[in-house]
């Protein structure tokens, strides 16, 4: 399978890329890792007239912690996330996710920015970012703006990134107190989309009371979904078995899965309930270890 | 419109004219005439098209040839030298790590990056490491042994037994 014809530009600076994107408008697509876009182009689900390749622009790939924020450059590869000491120390949730994102070859090229900007509720990082309360930096010719993750996903393949703009950075707050996070999805085989996935971050005060809970769900709604009621069921409690059970039940009730080849909606709700309970438990263990 | 690109394949500079939509695997097979890189699923699932781009294993059915402009590519044709076969090739040969051989080039190139990052991987690490490469005949036991053998050889350790293991 070969994509239909397109023109290709690989600018060497961000300004040049923005200029080209503004000239081309909605006829252009951004090429990052390409491991979501190119398969779609091969199947002719996507037929952009122009591809603007960001791979030759230096300075878009980095991971650092500054002033209590984990900053991730949008072109950072999944494999670089796996190898980062900052990620390993504070955010094992990314290692949980990385292991389940496609396979090592795909992770060598797939980028974290692309995973989010693709706007697919079946991708894994959107739910993870919801759990972590991330914000996203979007750069246009007029400068940079910041969008909270809850205002980022508009619909199927639609995000807050407008034509002529580029997602340039993801910022994840590093909580000051005790916290733990975890992600898991069920998949039929390596590389398949999730039957369902759950990302959780639990933050605790010194007495072990939950001060914030973030729970994001993968592939059980047209857009990545925050399990708001489940979060509220945990905040202010000691996160005992009763609250975990209630949060799992609420996540199952509040998601909107569809019947497909990965299972029917009822089955997927059960998957979400089981995974929500397990990921809360795992995040809690990590917070306390 | 064709775009001129230059890339180094197995240490040799090559120049090509390609359409932007040409996939890297097609360039390698049809323009560079190196057919050791296979097309299996053509959907980045099976790993038969795996090669190394600047030392990183990549699925060349999901990368555009223009993206490889200026890069160094290693294919299975580049593994053996005048001194003999690469340790990973020896590992597959000695341990019966292949049957039909279709997945083997991709398996070996993936294993090379795995062993570079993790010279002494556990069996589980090897199995996760080759999770993007499918074998539909030998099964994975001998492939795991082949990679363990290559790891030992590259580390200079004593080579593991290549006797087949019979399961009662």
Short mmCIF file of C-alpha atoms in Angstrom, two decimals:
data_model
loop_
_atom_site.label_atom_id
_atom_site.label_comp_id
_atom_site.label_asym_id
_atom_site.label_seq_id
_atom_site.Cartn_x
_atom_site.Cartn_y
_atom_site.Cartn_z
CA UNK A 1 0.00 0.00 0.00
CA UNK A 2 1.36 3.35 -1.03
CA UNK A 3 -0.13 6.70 0.03
CA UNK A 4 -1.64 8.98 -2.58
CA UNK A 5 0.61 11.77 -3.84
CA UNK A 6 1.54 14.71 -1.68
CA UNK A 7 4.23 17.36 -1.57
CA UNK A 8 6.79 17.20 1.22
CA UNK A 9 8.68 19.89 3.13
CA UNK A 10 11.15 19.35 5.96
CA UNK A 11 11.85 22.79 7.43
CA UNK A 12 14.87 23.24 9.69
CA UNK A 13 13.39 25.83 12.05
CA UNK A 14 10.10 26.18 13.92
CA UNK A 15 9.47 29.63 12.38
CA UNK A 16 9.87 28.22 8.90
CA UNK A 17 7.51 25.33 9.72
CA UNK A 18 4.87 27.74 11.08
CA UNK A 19 5.18 29.93 8.00
CA UNK A 20 4.70 26.96 5.65
CA UNK A 21 1.78 25.64 7.71
CA UNK A 22 0.08 29.04 7.59
CA UNK A 23 0.47 29.26 3.85
CA UNK A 24 -0.91 25.77 3.30
CA UNK A 25 -3.81 25.96 5.78
CA UNK A 26 -5.99 22.87 6.11
CA UNK A 27 -4.35 21.14 3.15
CA UNK A 28 -1.27 20.38 5.24
CA UNK A 29 -0.65 17.75 7.89
CA UNK A 30 2.25 17.72 10.33
CA UNK A 31 4.54 14.68 10.22
CA UNK A 32 6.11 13.84 13.59
CA UNK A 33 6.87 10.13 14.18
CA UNK A 34 4.42 9.24 11.44
CA UNK A 35 3.36 5.95 13.00
CA UNK A 36 -0.30 6.96 13.22
CA UNK A 37 -0.42 9.21 10.15
CA UNK A 38 1.44 7.09 7.59
CA UNK A 39 -0.69 3.95 8.19
CA UNK A 40 -3.78 6.12 7.71
CA UNK A 41 -2.32 7.57 4.51
CA UNK A 42 -1.52 4.08 3.22
CA UNK A 43 -5.15 3.08 3.78
CA UNK A 44 -6.23 6.40 2.19
CA UNK A 45 -8.13 7.30 5.36
CA UNK A 46 -5.99 10.44 5.23
CA UNK A 47 -4.92 12.10 1.98
CA UNK A 48 -3.14 15.33 2.87
CA UNK A 49 -1.88 17.38 -0.04
CA UNK A 50 1.19 18.50 1.86
CA UNK A 51 3.27 17.00 4.64
CA UNK A 52 5.35 19.26 6.85
CA UNK A 53 7.98 17.09 8.53
CA UNK A 54 9.16 18.37 11.94
CA UNK A 55 12.00 15.85 12.27
CA UNK A 56 14.72 18.21 11.06
CA UNK A 57 13.91 20.95 13.58
CA UNK A 58 16.34 20.88 16.50
CA UNK A 59 15.23 21.61 20.07
CA UNK A 60 11.82 19.94 20.10
CA UNK A 61 12.98 16.77 21.87
CA UNK A 62 13.81 16.99 25.60
CA UNK A 63 12.68 15.88 29.04
CA UNK A 64 13.47 17.96 32.12
CA UNK A 65 12.05 18.93 35.49
CA UNK A 66 12.07 22.67 36.29
CA UNK A 67 10.16 24.52 39.00
CA UNK A 68 7.99 21.55 39.85
CA UNK A 69 7.03 20.78 36.26
CA UNK A 70 8.05 17.92 34.01
CA UNK A 71 8.56 19.50 30.58
CA UNK A 72 8.45 17.18 27.58
CA UNK A 73 9.32 18.40 24.10
CA UNK A 74 6.64 17.35 21.63
CA UNK A 75 9.08 15.48 19.36
CA UNK A 76 10.40 13.32 22.23
CA UNK A 77 10.25 9.67 21.17
CA UNK A 78 8.44 7.07 23.24
CA UNK A 79 11.76 5.22 23.61
CA UNK A 80 13.37 8.37 25.08
CA UNK A 81 10.58 8.54 27.66
CA UNK A 82 11.36 4.95 28.66
CA UNK A 83 15.05 5.77 29.12
CA UNK A 84 14.64 9.06 31.05
CA UNK A 85 15.75 9.04 34.69
CA UNK A 86 13.24 11.78 35.65
CA UNK A 87 10.43 9.72 34.16
CA UNK A 88 11.58 6.50 35.83
CA UNK A 89 11.82 8.22 39.23
CA UNK A 90 8.56 10.18 39.34
CA UNK A 91 6.30 8.96 36.58
CA UNK A 92 6.44 5.16 36.23
CA UNK A 93 3.02 5.59 34.59
CA UNK A 94 4.89 6.47 31.38
CA UNK A 95 6.85 3.23 31.60
CA UNK A 96 3.60 1.32 32.13
CA UNK A 97 2.20 3.02 29.03
CA UNK A 98 5.34 2.75 26.91
CA UNK A 99 5.51 -0.99 27.34
CA UNK A 100 1.99 -1.21 25.90
CA UNK A 101 2.37 1.30 23.07
CA UNK A 102 2.87 -0.75 19.90
CA UNK A 103 6.36 -2.28 19.92
CA UNK A 104 10.02 -1.20 20.29
CA UNK A 105 10.50 -0.22 16.65
CA UNK A 106 7.39 1.95 16.65
CA UNK A 107 8.46 3.53 19.98
CA UNK A 108 11.80 4.46 18.41
CA UNK A 109 9.93 6.82 16.09
CA UNK A 110 6.52 7.55 17.59
CA UNK A 111 6.51 10.85 19.48
CA UNK A 112 4.63 11.87 22.61
CA UNK A 113 3.38 15.06 20.91
CA UNK A 114 2.07 13.12 17.95
CA UNK A 115 0.34 10.61 20.20
CA UNK A 116 -1.62 13.47 21.81
CA UNK A 117 -2.09 15.77 18.80
CA UNK A 118 -3.48 12.90 16.72
CA UNK A 119 -6.65 13.31 18.82
CA UNK A 120 -7.50 9.61 18.93
CA UNK A 121 -9.22 8.37 22.10
CA UNK A 122 -7.61 4.97 21.42
CA UNK A 123 -4.11 6.38 21.96
CA UNK A 124 -2.62 5.96 25.42
CA UNK A 125 -1.04 9.29 26.33
CA UNK A 126 -4.29 11.28 26.30
CA UNK A 127 -5.67 9.30 29.27
CA UNK A 128 -2.30 9.46 31.01
CA UNK A 129 -2.19 13.25 30.59
CA UNK A 130 -5.73 13.55 31.96
CA UNK A 131 -4.69 11.59 35.06
CA UNK A 132 -1.58 13.73 35.53
CA UNK A 133 -3.40 17.05 34.97
CA UNK A 134 -1.05 18.09 32.16
CA UNK A 135 -1.18 21.19 30.04
CA UNK A 136 -0.10 21.56 26.45
CA UNK A 137 1.84 24.38 24.79
CA UNK A 138 0.72 25.27 21.28
CA UNK A 139 2.86 27.53 19.11
CA UNK A 140 1.54 29.64 16.23
CA UNK A 141 2.90 32.56 14.25
CA UNK A 142 1.41 34.87 16.89
CA UNK A 143 3.32 33.18 19.73
CA UNK A 144 2.65 30.48 22.28
CA UNK A 145 -0.51 29.62 24.17
CA UNK A 146 -1.21 27.05 26.84
CA UNK A 147 -4.24 24.78 26.95
CA UNK A 148 -5.25 22.55 29.86
CA UNK A 149 -5.68 18.90 28.91
CA UNK A 150 -9.43 19.04 29.66
CA UNK A 151 -9.84 21.71 26.98
CA UNK A 152 -7.63 19.98 24.43
CA UNK A 153 -9.67 17.13 22.91
CA UNK A 154 -12.64 18.38 20.87
CA UNK A 155 -13.78 15.24 19.07
CA UNK A 156 -12.67 12.40 16.86
CA UNK A 157 -9.22 13.48 15.54
CA UNK A 158 -10.05 17.07 16.54
CA UNK A 159 -7.98 18.96 19.10
CA UNK A 160 -7.27 22.52 20.20
CA UNK A 161 -4.36 22.67 17.75
CA UNK A 162 -5.64 24.78 14.85
CA UNK A 163 -4.43 24.93 11.27
CA UNK A 164 -1.09 26.71 11.18
CA UNK A 165 -0.20 25.74 14.76
CA UNK A 166 2.15 23.15 16.25
CA UNK A 167 1.93 21.36 19.59
CA UNK A 168 5.39 22.08 21.00
CA UNK A 169 5.51 21.03 24.65
CA UNK A 170 3.66 19.00 27.25
CA UNK A 171 3.90 20.11 30.88
CA UNK A 172 3.12 17.76 33.74
CA UNK A 173 2.98 19.14 37.28
CA UNK A 174 5.16 17.26 39.78
CA UNK A 175 3.09 17.16 43.00
CA UNK A 176 4.91 18.41 46.10
CA UNK A 177 3.61 15.71 48.46
CA UNK A 178 3.37 11.95 48.18
CA UNK A 179 1.99 10.69 44.88
CA UNK A 180 1.84 7.60 42.73
CA UNK A 181 0.60 6.82 39.24
CA UNK A 182 -0.10 3.80 37.07
CA UNK A 183 -1.53 2.82 33.68
CA UNK A 184 -2.75 -0.38 32.15
CA UNK A 185 -4.79 -1.35 29.14
CA UNK A 186 -6.04 -4.66 27.89
CA UNK A 187 -5.21 -5.38 24.27
CA UNK A 188 -5.81 -8.45 22.15
CA UNK A 189 -2.22 -8.55 20.93
CA UNK A 190 0.89 -6.38 20.84
CA UNK A 191 0.25 -3.29 18.76
CA UNK A 192 -3.54 -3.44 18.91
CA UNK A 193 -5.61 -0.57 20.23
CA UNK A 194 -6.91 -0.87 23.77
CA UNK A 195 -10.06 -2.78 24.56
CA UNK A 196 -10.02 -0.33 27.45
CA UNK A 197 -7.32 1.47 29.41
CA UNK A 198 -7.14 3.34 32.71
CA UNK A 199 -4.59 5.89 33.91
CA UNK A 200 -4.55 6.93 37.57
CA UNK A 201 -2.61 9.38 39.71
CA UNK A 202 -3.25 9.54 43.45
CA UNK A 203 -1.84 12.37 45.59
CA UNK A 204 -1.76 12.06 49.38
CA UNK A 205 -1.12 14.35 52.33
CA UNK A 206 1.02 13.28 55.30
CA UNK A 207 -1.91 11.59 57.00
CA UNK A 208 -2.60 9.45 53.93
CA UNK A 209 -5.71 11.34 52.89
CA UNK A 210 -6.18 11.72 49.14
CA UNK A 211 -5.83 15.38 48.13
CA UNK A 212 -6.16 14.89 44.39
CA UNK A 213 -7.06 11.97 42.16
CA UNK A 214 -6.72 11.95 38.39
CA UNK A 215 -8.35 9.16 36.38
CA UNK A 216 -8.27 9.05 32.57
CA UNK A 217 -9.88 6.40 30.38
CA UNK A 218 -8.64 5.12 27.00
CA UNK A 219 -10.85 4.12 24.07
CA UNK A 220 -14.21 3.98 25.84
CA UNK A 221 -15.61 7.32 24.64
CA UNK A 222 -15.39 9.34 21.40
CA UNK A 223 -12.78 11.50 23.15
CA UNK A 224 -10.33 10.63 25.93
CA UNK A 225 -12.43 10.67 29.08
CA UNK A 226 -11.90 11.97 32.62
CA UNK A 227 -13.71 9.79 35.19
CA UNK A 228 -14.77 12.79 37.27
CA UNK A 229 -17.14 11.03 39.66
CA UNK A 230 -14.54 8.34 40.37
CA UNK A 231 -11.98 11.03 41.20
CA UNK A 232 -14.43 12.76 43.55
CA UNK A 233 -15.15 9.45 45.27
CA UNK A 234 -11.50 9.23 46.32
CA UNK A 235 -10.60 12.83 47.27
CA UNK A 236 -10.81 13.48 51.00
CA UNK A 237 -10.78 9.76 51.86
CA UNK A 238 -8.09 7.33 52.95
CA UNK A 239 -8.73 5.40 49.70
CA UNK A 240 -9.89 2.19 51.35
CA UNK A 241 -11.35 -0.84 49.57
CA UNK A 242 -14.85 0.66 49.73
CA UNK A 243 -13.85 3.86 47.92
CA UNK A 244 -11.83 1.94 45.35
CA UNK A 245 -14.83 -0.29 44.62
CA UNK A 246 -17.10 2.74 44.28
CA UNK A 247 -14.66 4.56 41.98
CA UNK A 248 -14.37 1.50 39.75
CA UNK A 249 -18.13 1.13 39.55
CA UNK A 250 -18.57 4.83 38.66
CA UNK A 251 -15.92 4.69 35.92
CA UNK A 252 -17.74 1.70 34.40
CA UNK A 253 -21.05 3.57 34.53
CA UNK A 254 -19.71 6.87 33.20
CA UNK A 255 -17.77 5.65 30.16
CA UNK A 256 -19.39 5.26 26.74
CA UNK A 257 -17.82 2.26 25.02
CA UNK A 258 -19.11 0.96 21.70
CA UNK A 259 -19.55 -2.63 20.56
CA UNK A 260 -16.76 -3.65 18.21
CA UNK A 261 -14.43 -6.52 17.42
CA UNK A 262 -12.69 -6.02 20.77
CA UNK A 263 -15.85 -6.79 22.72
CA UNK A 264 -19.31 -5.47 23.46
CA UNK A 265 -20.00 -2.39 25.53
CA UNK A 266 -20.97 -4.37 28.63
CA UNK A 267 -17.71 -6.32 28.55
CA UNK A 268 -15.71 -3.11 28.13
CA UNK A 269 -17.44 -1.55 31.14
CA UNK A 270 -16.36 -4.57 33.17
CA UNK A 271 -12.80 -4.15 31.88
CA UNK A 272 -12.86 -0.49 32.90
CA UNK A 273 -14.15 -1.32 36.37
CA UNK A 274 -11.49 -3.96 36.96
CA UNK A 275 -8.67 -1.81 35.58
CA UNK A 276 -9.77 1.28 37.52
CA UNK A 277 -9.67 -0.65 40.78
CA UNK A 278 -6.32 -2.20 39.96
CA UNK A 279 -4.70 1.05 38.83
CA UNK A 280 -5.91 2.96 41.91
CA UNK A 281 -4.44 0.19 44.06
CA UNK A 282 -1.15 0.26 42.15
CA UNK A 283 -0.89 4.06 42.20
CA UNK A 284 -1.55 3.98 45.94
CA UNK A 285 1.17 1.38 46.48
CA UNK A 286 3.61 3.50 44.52
CA UNK A 287 2.62 6.63 46.48
CA UNK A 288 3.36 4.80 49.72
CA UNK A 289 6.62 3.17 48.66
CA UNK B 1 7.55 15.61 -8.42
CA UNK B 2 10.65 13.66 -7.45
CA UNK B 3 12.93 14.68 -4.62
CA UNK B 4 16.67 13.92 -4.63
CA UNK B 5 17.89 12.16 -1.49
CA UNK B 6 21.21 10.78 -0.35
CA UNK B 7 21.62 8.08 2.24
CA UNK B 8 24.30 5.71 3.40
CA UNK B 9 23.28 2.06 3.11
CA UNK B 10 25.58 -0.45 4.81
CA UNK B 11 28.41 2.10 4.73
CA UNK B 12 28.03 3.13 1.08
CA UNK B 13 26.64 6.45 -0.12
CA UNK B 14 23.67 6.18 -2.47
CA UNK B 15 21.71 8.91 -4.26
CA UNK B 16 18.15 8.43 -5.46
CA UNK B 17 15.26 10.38 -6.91
CA UNK B 18 12.05 9.47 -5.09
CA UNK B 19 8.46 10.56 -4.92
CA UNK B 20 7.68 11.77 -1.38
CA UNK B 21 5.14 8.96 -1.04
CA UNK B 22 7.71 6.23 -1.69
CA UNK B 23 8.10 4.09 1.42
CA UNK B 24 11.60 3.36 2.66
CA UNK B 25 11.14 -0.40 2.25
CA UNK B 26 10.30 0.08 -1.45
CA UNK B 27 13.36 2.27 -1.96
CA UNK B 28 15.61 -0.35 -0.35
CA UNK B 29 14.11 -3.27 -2.25
CA UNK B 30 13.37 -1.77 -5.64
CA UNK B 31 15.81 1.10 -6.11
CA UNK B 32 18.76 -0.09 -4.02
CA UNK B 33 17.98 -3.68 -5.10
CA UNK B 34 18.51 -5.11 -1.63
CA UNK B 35 15.74 -7.62 -1.13
CA UNK B 36 16.82 -8.97 2.24
CA UNK B 37 14.47 -6.46 3.86
CA UNK B 38 11.08 -8.13 3.55
CA UNK B 39 7.52 -6.88 3.26
CA UNK B 40 5.27 -8.97 5.44
CA UNK B 41 2.10 -7.32 6.71
CA UNK B 42 2.74 -3.84 5.28
CA UNK B 43 0.95 -2.40 8.34
CA UNK B 44 3.88 -2.04 10.82
CA UNK B 45 2.75 -5.09 12.79
CA UNK B 46 5.01 -7.95 11.73
CA UNK B 47 8.52 -6.49 11.75
CA UNK B 48 9.76 -8.27 8.59
CA UNK B 49 10.76 -4.87 7.14
CA UNK B 50 12.86 -3.92 10.20
CA UNK B 51 16.17 -2.22 9.48
CA UNK B 52 18.39 0.18 11.41
CA UNK B 53 18.25 3.95 10.84
CA UNK B 54 21.21 5.61 12.56
CA UNK B 55 21.40 2.50 14.74
CA UNK B 56 17.72 2.50 15.74
CA UNK B 57 15.50 -0.36 14.66
CA UNK B 58 12.67 0.87 12.47
CA UNK B 59 9.78 -0.54 10.48
CA UNK B 60 10.58 0.63 6.98
CA UNK B 61 7.04 0.07 5.69
CA UNK B 62 5.90 2.98 7.86
CA UNK B 63 8.67 5.45 7.11
CA UNK B 64 8.93 7.55 3.97
CA UNK B 65 12.11 7.29 1.96
CA UNK B 66 12.46 11.10 2.10
CA UNK B 67 12.58 10.86 5.90
CA UNK B 68 15.75 8.78 5.62
CA UNK B 69 17.57 11.53 3.68
CA UNK B 70 21.04 11.96 5.18
CA UNK B 71 20.72 8.94 7.47
CA UNK B 72 22.71 5.74 7.83
CA UNK B 73 20.78 2.59 7.06
CA UNK B 74 21.81 -0.93 8.01
CA UNK B 75 20.09 -3.87 6.34
CA UNK B 76 20.72 -7.60 6.65
CA UNK B 77 23.06 -7.36 3.66
CA UNK B 78 25.38 -5.23 5.79
CA UNK B 79 25.79 -7.67 8.70
CA UNK B 80 28.42 -10.11 7.45
CA UNK B 81 31.96 -8.83 6.87
CA UNK B 82 35.06 -10.26 5.21
CA UNK B 83 35.88 -11.89 8.56
CA UNK B 84 32.63 -13.83 8.57
CA UNK B 85 29.04 -13.63 9.70
CA UNK B 86 27.80 -11.32 12.46
CA UNK B 87 27.36 -12.92 15.92
CA UNK B 88 23.59 -12.58 15.57
CA UNK B 89 23.70 -14.50 12.28
CA UNK B 90 25.85 -17.17 13.91
CA UNK B 91 23.39 -17.33 16.79
CA UNK B 92 20.43 -17.95 14.48
CA UNK B 93 22.39 -20.57 12.52
CA UNK B 94 23.70 -22.46 15.55
CA UNK B 95 20.39 -22.48 17.42
CA UNK B 96 18.03 -23.24 14.55
CA UNK B 97 16.54 -19.77 15.04
CA UNK B 98 14.94 -19.81 11.62
CA UNK B 99 12.78 -22.12 9.64
CA UNK B 100 11.44 -20.43 6.50
CA UNK B 101 13.63 -17.40 7.18
CA UNK B 102 11.12 -14.74 6.23
CA UNK B 103 11.13 -12.96 9.60
CA UNK B 104 14.86 -13.52 10.18
CA UNK B 105 16.41 -10.32 8.75
CA UNK B 106 14.01 -8.18 10.79
CA UNK B 107 14.51 -10.33 13.89
CA UNK B 108 18.28 -10.01 13.64
CA UNK B 109 18.35 -6.24 13.12
CA UNK B 110 15.94 -5.73 16.00
CA UNK B 111 18.09 -8.02 18.17
CA UNK B 112 21.22 -6.01 17.35
CA UNK B 113 19.73 -2.80 18.78
CA UNK B 114 18.34 -4.72 21.76
CA UNK B 115 21.79 -6.17 22.55
CA UNK B 116 23.47 -2.80 22.12
CA UNK B 117 21.17 -1.23 24.73
CA UNK B 118 21.08 -4.30 26.96
CA UNK B 119 24.07 -6.59 26.36
CA UNK B 120 22.86 -9.32 28.75
CA UNK B 121 19.07 -9.40 28.56
CA UNK B 122 16.87 -11.84 30.44
CA UNK B 123 14.56 -14.14 28.52
CA UNK B 124 11.63 -11.87 29.40
CA UNK B 125 13.50 -8.78 28.19
CA UNK B 126 14.27 -10.54 24.90
CA UNK B 127 10.63 -11.56 24.46
CA UNK B 128 9.45 -7.96 25.09
CA UNK B 129 12.32 -6.73 22.91
CA UNK B 130 11.15 -8.71 19.89
CA UNK B 131 7.45 -8.14 20.54
CA UNK B 132 7.22 -6.21 17.28
CA UNK B 133 8.55 -9.10 15.20
CA UNK B 134 6.35 -12.04 14.29
CA UNK B 135 7.56 -15.52 13.44
CA UNK B 136 4.94 -17.89 12.04
CA UNK B 137 6.95 -21.11 11.83
CA UNK B 138 9.86 -21.73 14.20
CA UNK B 139 8.19 -20.22 17.21
CA UNK B 140 10.18 -18.05 19.52
CA UNK B 141 12.13 -20.43 21.77
CA UNK B 142 15.04 -20.87 19.39
CA UNK B 143 14.99 -17.20 18.44
CA UNK B 144 15.40 -16.31 22.13
CA UNK B 145 18.29 -18.79 22.34
CA UNK B 146 19.84 -17.30 19.20
CA UNK B 147 19.78 -13.83 20.75
CA UNK B 148 21.19 -15.13 24.04
CA UNK B 149 23.98 -16.82 22.09
CA UNK B 150 24.75 -13.64 20.14
CA UNK B 151 24.75 -11.64 23.38
CA UNK B 152 27.28 -14.02 24.95
CA UNK B 153 29.44 -13.91 21.84
CA UNK B 154 29.38 -10.10 21.69
CA UNK B 155 30.21 -9.86 25.41
CA UNK B 156 33.02 -12.38 25.00
CA UNK B 157 31.39 -14.76 27.50
CA UNK B 158 31.28 -18.51 27.27
CA UNK B 159 28.80 -19.54 24.59
CA UNK B 160 25.62 -21.26 25.78
CA UNK B 161 24.86 -24.81 24.67
CA UNK B 162 23.19 -25.10 21.29
CA UNK B 163 21.85 -28.58 22.05
CA UNK B 164 18.10 -28.69 21.44
CA UNK B 165 15.93 -28.81 24.55
CA UNK B 166 13.28 -31.53 24.48
CA UNK B 167 10.18 -30.88 26.52
CA UNK B 168 8.80 -34.08 28.09
#
